[in-house]
PDB file of C-alpha atoms in Angstrom:
ATOM      1  CA  MET A 249       0.031  -0.023   0.091  1.00  0.00           C
ATOM      2  CA  ILE A 250       1.273   3.436  -0.889  1.00  0.00           C
ATOM      3  CA  ALA A 251       1.343   6.282   1.921  1.00  0.00           C
ATOM      4  CA  LEU A 252       2.313   9.888   2.128  1.00  0.00           C
ATOM      5  CA  ARG A 253       4.020  11.489   5.171  1.00  0.00           C
ATOM      6  CA  PRO A 254       5.628  14.726   5.779  1.00  0.00           C
ATOM      7  CA  ILE A 255       9.421  14.644   5.085  1.00  0.00           C
ATOM      8  CA  HIS A 256      11.544  14.552   8.205  1.00  0.00           C
ATOM      9  CA  LYS A 257      14.170  17.239   8.893  1.00  0.00           C
ATOM     10  CA  ASP A 258      16.875  14.735   8.598  1.00  0.00           C
ATOM     11  CA  GLU A 259      15.612  13.742   5.102  1.00  0.00           C
ATOM     12  CA  PHE A 260      15.314  17.168   3.732  1.00  0.00           C
ATOM     13  CA  SER A 261      19.015  17.618   2.578  1.00  0.00           C
ATOM     14  CA  ALA A 262      18.709  14.350   0.705  1.00  0.00           C
ATOM     15  CA  PHE A 263      15.558  15.619  -1.122  1.00  0.00           C
ATOM     16  CA  LEU A 264      17.389  18.983  -1.994  1.00  0.00           C
ATOM     17  CA  ASP A 265      20.376  16.902  -3.277  1.00  0.00           C
ATOM     18  CA  TYR A 266      18.267  14.898  -5.554  1.00  0.00           C
ATOM     19  CA  PHE A 267      15.981  17.877  -6.516  1.00  0.00           C
ATOM     20  CA  ILE A 268      18.653  20.260  -7.505  1.00  0.00           C
ATOM     21  CA  GLN A 269      20.624  17.797  -9.751  1.00  0.00           C
ATOM     22  CA  ASP A 270      17.419  16.398 -11.347  1.00  0.00           C
ATOM     23  CA  TYR A 271      15.996  20.085 -11.845  1.00  0.00           C
ATOM     24  CA  ALA A 272      19.528  21.387 -13.207  1.00  0.00           C
ATOM     25  CA  ALA A 273      19.342  18.452 -15.762  1.00  0.00           C
ATOM     26  CA  GLU A 274      15.966  19.410 -16.809  1.00  0.00           C
ATOM     27  CA  ILE A 275      16.950  23.044 -17.211  1.00  0.00           C
ATOM     28  CA  THR A 276      19.831  22.060 -19.317  1.00  0.00           C
ATOM     29  CA  VAL A 277      17.749  20.033 -21.686  1.00  0.00           C
ATOM     30  CA  ASN A 278      14.567  22.039 -21.875  1.00  0.00           C
ATOM     31  CA  TYR A 279      15.975  25.569 -21.527  1.00  0.00           C
ATOM     32  CA  ARG A 280      19.270  24.860 -23.268  1.00  0.00           C
ATOM     33  CA  LEU A 281      21.517  26.492 -20.402  1.00  0.00           C
ATOM     34  CA  SER A 282      25.040  25.228 -19.809  1.00  0.00           C
ATOM     35  CA  GLU A 283      25.270  22.657 -17.061  1.00  0.00           C
ATOM     36  CA  GLN A 284      26.874  25.110 -14.717  1.00  0.00           C
ATOM     37  CA  ASP A 285      24.172  27.817 -15.345  1.00  0.00           C
ATOM     38  CA  ALA A 286      21.519  25.321 -14.763  1.00  0.00           C
ATOM     39  CA  LEU A 287      23.035  24.181 -11.575  1.00  0.00           C
ATOM     40  CA  THR A 288      23.237  27.715 -10.467  1.00  0.00           C
ATOM     41  CA  GLN A 289      19.593  28.335 -11.468  1.00  0.00           C
ATOM     42  CA  ALA A 290      18.221  25.189  -9.772  1.00  0.00           C
ATOM     43  CA  THR A 291      20.259  25.860  -6.605  1.00  0.00           C
ATOM     44  CA  ARG A 292      18.934  29.469  -6.492  1.00  0.00           C
ATOM     45  CA  ASP A 293      15.323  28.350  -7.050  1.00  0.00           C
ATOM     46  CA  ALA A 294      15.557  25.613  -4.359  1.00  0.00           C
ATOM     47  CA  GLU A 295      16.895  28.308  -1.845  1.00  0.00           C
ATOM     48  CA  GLN A 296      14.218  30.737  -2.731  1.00  0.00           C
ATOM     49  CA  SER A 297      11.479  28.142  -2.539  1.00  0.00           C
ATOM     50  CA  PHE A 298      12.578  26.786   0.852  1.00  0.00           C
ATOM     51  CA  PRO A 299      13.911  29.716   2.949  1.00  0.00           C
ATOM     52  CA  GLN A 300      12.803  27.835   5.991  1.00  0.00           C
ATOM     53  CA  ALA A 301      13.808  24.455   4.862  1.00  0.00           C
ATOM     54  CA  GLU A 302      11.092  21.727   5.320  1.00  0.00           C
ATOM     55  CA  GLN A 303       9.170  24.244   7.495  1.00  0.00           C
ATOM     56  CA  THR A 304       8.501  26.785   4.849  1.00  0.00           C
ATOM     57  CA  PRO A 305       4.867  27.675   4.909  1.00  0.00           C
ATOM     58  CA  ASP A 306       2.768  26.420   1.840  1.00  0.00           C
ATOM     59  CA  GLN A 307       5.616  24.367   0.487  1.00  0.00           C
ATOM     60  CA  ILE A 308       4.761  20.902   1.204  1.00  0.00           C
ATOM     61  CA  VAL A 309       7.329  17.988   0.731  1.00  0.00           C
ATOM     62  CA  LEU A 310       5.988  14.575   1.354  1.00  0.00           C
ATOM     63  CA  CYS A 311       7.824  11.173   1.169  1.00  0.00           C
ATOM     64  CA  ILE A 312       5.975   8.575  -0.683  1.00  0.00           C
ATOM     65  CA  THR A 313       6.313   5.219   0.940  1.00  0.00           C
ATOM     66  CA  LEU A 314       5.448   1.610   0.297  1.00  0.00           C
ATOM     67  CA  GLN A 315       3.785   0.056   3.360  1.00  0.00           C
ATOM     68  CA  GLN A 316       4.039  -3.786   3.491  1.00  0.00           C
ATOM     69  CA  ASP A 317       4.722  -6.519   5.865  1.00  0.00           C
ATOM     70  CA  GLY A 318       4.787  -4.015   8.754  1.00  0.00           C
ATOM     71  CA  SER A 319       7.482  -1.914   7.348  1.00  0.00           C
ATOM     72  CA  GLU A 320       7.851   1.273   5.435  1.00  0.00           C
ATOM     73  CA  GLN A 321      10.045   1.893   2.467  1.00  0.00           C
ATOM     74  CA  HIS A 322      10.734   5.320   1.080  1.00  0.00           C
ATOM     75  CA  ILE A 323      10.078   5.236  -2.658  1.00  0.00           C
ATOM     76  CA  GLY A 324       9.804   8.769  -3.795  1.00  0.00           C
ATOM     77  CA  TYR A 325       8.812  12.438  -3.170  1.00  0.00           C
ATOM     78  CA  PHE A 326       5.911  14.909  -3.798  1.00  0.00           C
ATOM     79  CA  TRP A 327       6.680  18.591  -3.507  1.00  0.00           C
ATOM     80  CA  TYR A 328       3.640  20.772  -3.864  1.00  0.00           C
ATOM     81  CA  LYS A 329       2.691  24.454  -3.229  1.00  0.00           C
ATOM     82  CA  ALA A 330      -0.533  24.744  -1.291  1.00  0.00           C
ATOM     83  CA  ASP A 331      -2.958  27.791  -1.988  1.00  0.00           C
ATOM     84  CA  THR A 332      -5.577  27.588   0.689  1.00  0.00           C
ATOM     85  CA  VAL A 333      -7.427  30.629  -0.458  1.00  0.00           C
ATOM     86  CA  LEU A 334      -8.017  29.232  -3.886  1.00  0.00           C
ATOM     87  CA  LYS A 335      -8.131  25.726  -2.673  1.00  0.00           C
ATOM     88  CA  SER A 336      -5.709  24.456  -5.365  1.00  0.00           C
ATOM     89  CA  ALA A 337      -2.205  22.788  -5.150  1.00  0.00           C
ATOM     90  CA  TYR A 338       0.596  23.036  -7.670  1.00  0.00           C
ATOM     91  CA  ILE A 339       2.853  19.971  -7.905  1.00  0.00           C
ATOM     92  CA  ASN A 340       6.379  21.360  -8.250  1.00  0.00           C
ATOM     93  CA  ASP A 341       8.059  17.780  -8.194  1.00  0.00           C
ATOM     94  CA  PHE A 342       6.880  14.341  -8.255  1.00  0.00           C
ATOM     95  CA  TYR A 343       9.572  11.614  -8.247  1.00  0.00           C
ATOM     96  CA  ILE A 344       9.557   7.851  -7.890  1.00  0.00           C
ATOM     97  CA  PHE A 345      12.758   6.386  -7.352  1.00  0.00           C
ATOM     98  CA  GLU A 346      14.067   4.473 -10.506  1.00  0.00           C
ATOM     99  CA  ARG A 347      13.784   0.872  -8.953  1.00  0.00           C
ATOM    100  CA  PHE A 348      10.198   1.405  -8.117  1.00  0.00           C
ATOM    101  CA  ARG A 349       9.020   2.755 -11.485  1.00  0.00           C
ATOM    102  CA  ARG A 350       6.726   0.966 -13.995  1.00  0.00           C
ATOM    103  CA  GLN A 351       5.010  -0.980 -10.955  1.00  0.00           C
ATOM    104  CA  GLY A 352       1.952   1.038 -10.588  1.00  0.00           C
ATOM    105  CA  TYR A 353       3.295   3.101  -7.684  1.00  0.00           C
ATOM    106  CA  GLY A 354       3.106   6.412  -9.542  1.00  0.00           C
ATOM    107  CA  SER A 355      -0.566   6.108 -10.160  1.00  0.00           C
ATOM    108  CA  ALA A 356      -1.174   4.973  -6.566  1.00  0.00           C
ATOM    109  CA  ALA A 357       0.901   7.851  -5.286  1.00  0.00           C
ATOM    110  CA  MET A 358      -1.125  10.272  -7.245  1.00  0.00           C
ATOM    111  CA  LYS A 359      -4.365   8.887  -6.066  1.00  0.00           C
ATOM    112  CA  ALA A 360      -3.287   9.010  -2.460  1.00  0.00           C
ATOM    113  CA  LEU A 361      -2.174  12.768  -2.990  1.00  0.00           C
ATOM    114  CA  GLU A 362      -5.680  13.438  -4.462  1.00  0.00           C
ATOM    115  CA  GLN A 363      -7.370  11.706  -1.554  1.00  0.00           C
ATOM    116  CA  LYS A 364      -5.332  13.781   1.033  1.00  0.00           C
ATOM    117  CA  LEU A 365      -6.188  17.074  -0.847  1.00  0.00           C
ATOM    118  CA  ARG A 366      -9.919  16.259  -1.174  1.00  0.00           C
ATOM    119  CA  ALA A 367      -9.962  15.566   2.535  1.00  0.00           C
ATOM    120  CA  GLU A 368      -8.315  18.942   3.006  1.00  0.00           C
ATOM    121  CA  GLU A 369     -11.118  20.575   0.768  1.00  0.00           C
ATOM    122  CA  PHE A 370      -8.816  21.355  -2.170  1.00  0.00           C
ATOM    123  CA  MET A 371     -10.474  21.650  -5.450  1.00  0.00           C
ATOM    124  CA  GLN A 372      -7.781  21.550  -8.063  1.00  0.00           C
ATOM    125  CA  LEU A 373      -4.383  20.080  -8.722  1.00  0.00           C
ATOM    126  CA  LYS A 374      -2.094  21.420 -11.189  1.00  0.00           C
ATOM    127  CA  LEU A 375       1.338  20.755 -12.567  1.00  0.00           C
ATOM    128  CA  ARG A 376       3.921  21.309 -15.363  1.00  0.00           C
ATOM    129  CA  VAL A 377       5.440  18.448 -17.145  1.00  0.00           C
ATOM    130  CA  ALA A 378       8.630  18.861 -19.495  1.00  0.00           C
ATOM    131  CA  GLU A 379       7.934  18.278 -23.209  1.00  0.00           C
ATOM    132  CA  GLY A 380      10.415  15.347 -23.568  1.00  0.00           C
ATOM    133  CA  ASN A 381       9.018  13.544 -20.342  1.00  0.00           C
ATOM    134  CA  GLN A 382       6.648  11.108 -22.056  1.00  0.00           C
ATOM    135  CA  GLN A 383       6.598   8.726 -19.188  1.00  0.00           C
ATOM    136  CA  ALA A 384       5.161  11.449 -16.927  1.00  0.00           C
ATOM    137  CA  ARG A 385       2.860  12.795 -19.409  1.00  0.00           C
ATOM    138  CA  GLN A 386       1.382   9.214 -19.856  1.00  0.00           C
ATOM    139  CA  LEU A 387       1.016   8.964 -16.030  1.00  0.00           C
ATOM    140  CA  TYR A 388      -0.592  12.226 -15.765  1.00  0.00           C
ATOM    141  CA  SER A 389      -2.954  11.578 -18.645  1.00  0.00           C
ATOM    142  CA  ALA A 390      -3.878   8.239 -17.293  1.00  0.00           C
ATOM    143  CA  ASN A 391      -4.777   9.972 -13.920  1.00  0.00           C
ATOM    144  CA  GLY A 392      -7.084  12.390 -15.429  1.00  0.00           C
ATOM    145  CA  PHE A 393      -4.960  15.510 -16.029  1.00  0.00           C
ATOM    146  CA  CYS A 394      -5.389  17.478 -19.282  1.00  0.00           C
ATOM    147  CA  VAL A 395      -3.377  19.987 -21.160  1.00  0.00           C
ATOM    148  CA  THR A 396      -4.103  23.494 -20.155  1.00  0.00           C
ATOM    149  CA  GLY A 397      -1.368  25.335 -22.304  1.00  0.00           C
ATOM    150  CA  ILE A 398       2.161  25.059 -23.620  1.00  0.00           C
ATOM    151  CA  ASN A 399       5.204  26.578 -22.121  1.00  0.00           C
ATOM    152  CA  MET A 400       7.674  28.056 -24.508  1.00  0.00           C
ATOM    153  CA  ASN A 401      11.038  30.079 -24.319  1.00  0.00           C
ATOM    154  CA  LYS A 402      13.749  31.539 -26.344  1.00  0.00           C
ATOM    155  CA  LEU A 403      17.245  32.302 -25.513  1.00  0.00           C
ATOM    156  CA  LEU A 404      18.498  35.804 -26.144  1.00  0.00           C
TER     157      LEU A 404
END
């Protein structure tokens, strides 16, 4: 069974380490920045997003866990920004560790997040997916997400 829990203080630096590297790689591919510029931007964005680390208001980082045989195994992360006024949540990052992919855990985690947010009376869930991330696009489509626009950029 998939469960979600708040990230612990001692886990937050591992989340940032993963996120910054992964986001920098995405920036390099999708925004055509150099690896160093992408790493600088990803680091800056993470620092600005989490001025109070895991205690930053409205920035929610959850550990996705697999509960089986009385044990808990950490299999990924959700990071979303909660807008309690508009009752919407924006997923900034959703990551299932490589060895747990293609086993249905992504969809199960998405359903668990939707259930959590419904219980908190949220009405909308939003996200952005990179153009080349076909696996994620298929997962989101299969879970009821639809395209609402297209992001574009141009280097000057």
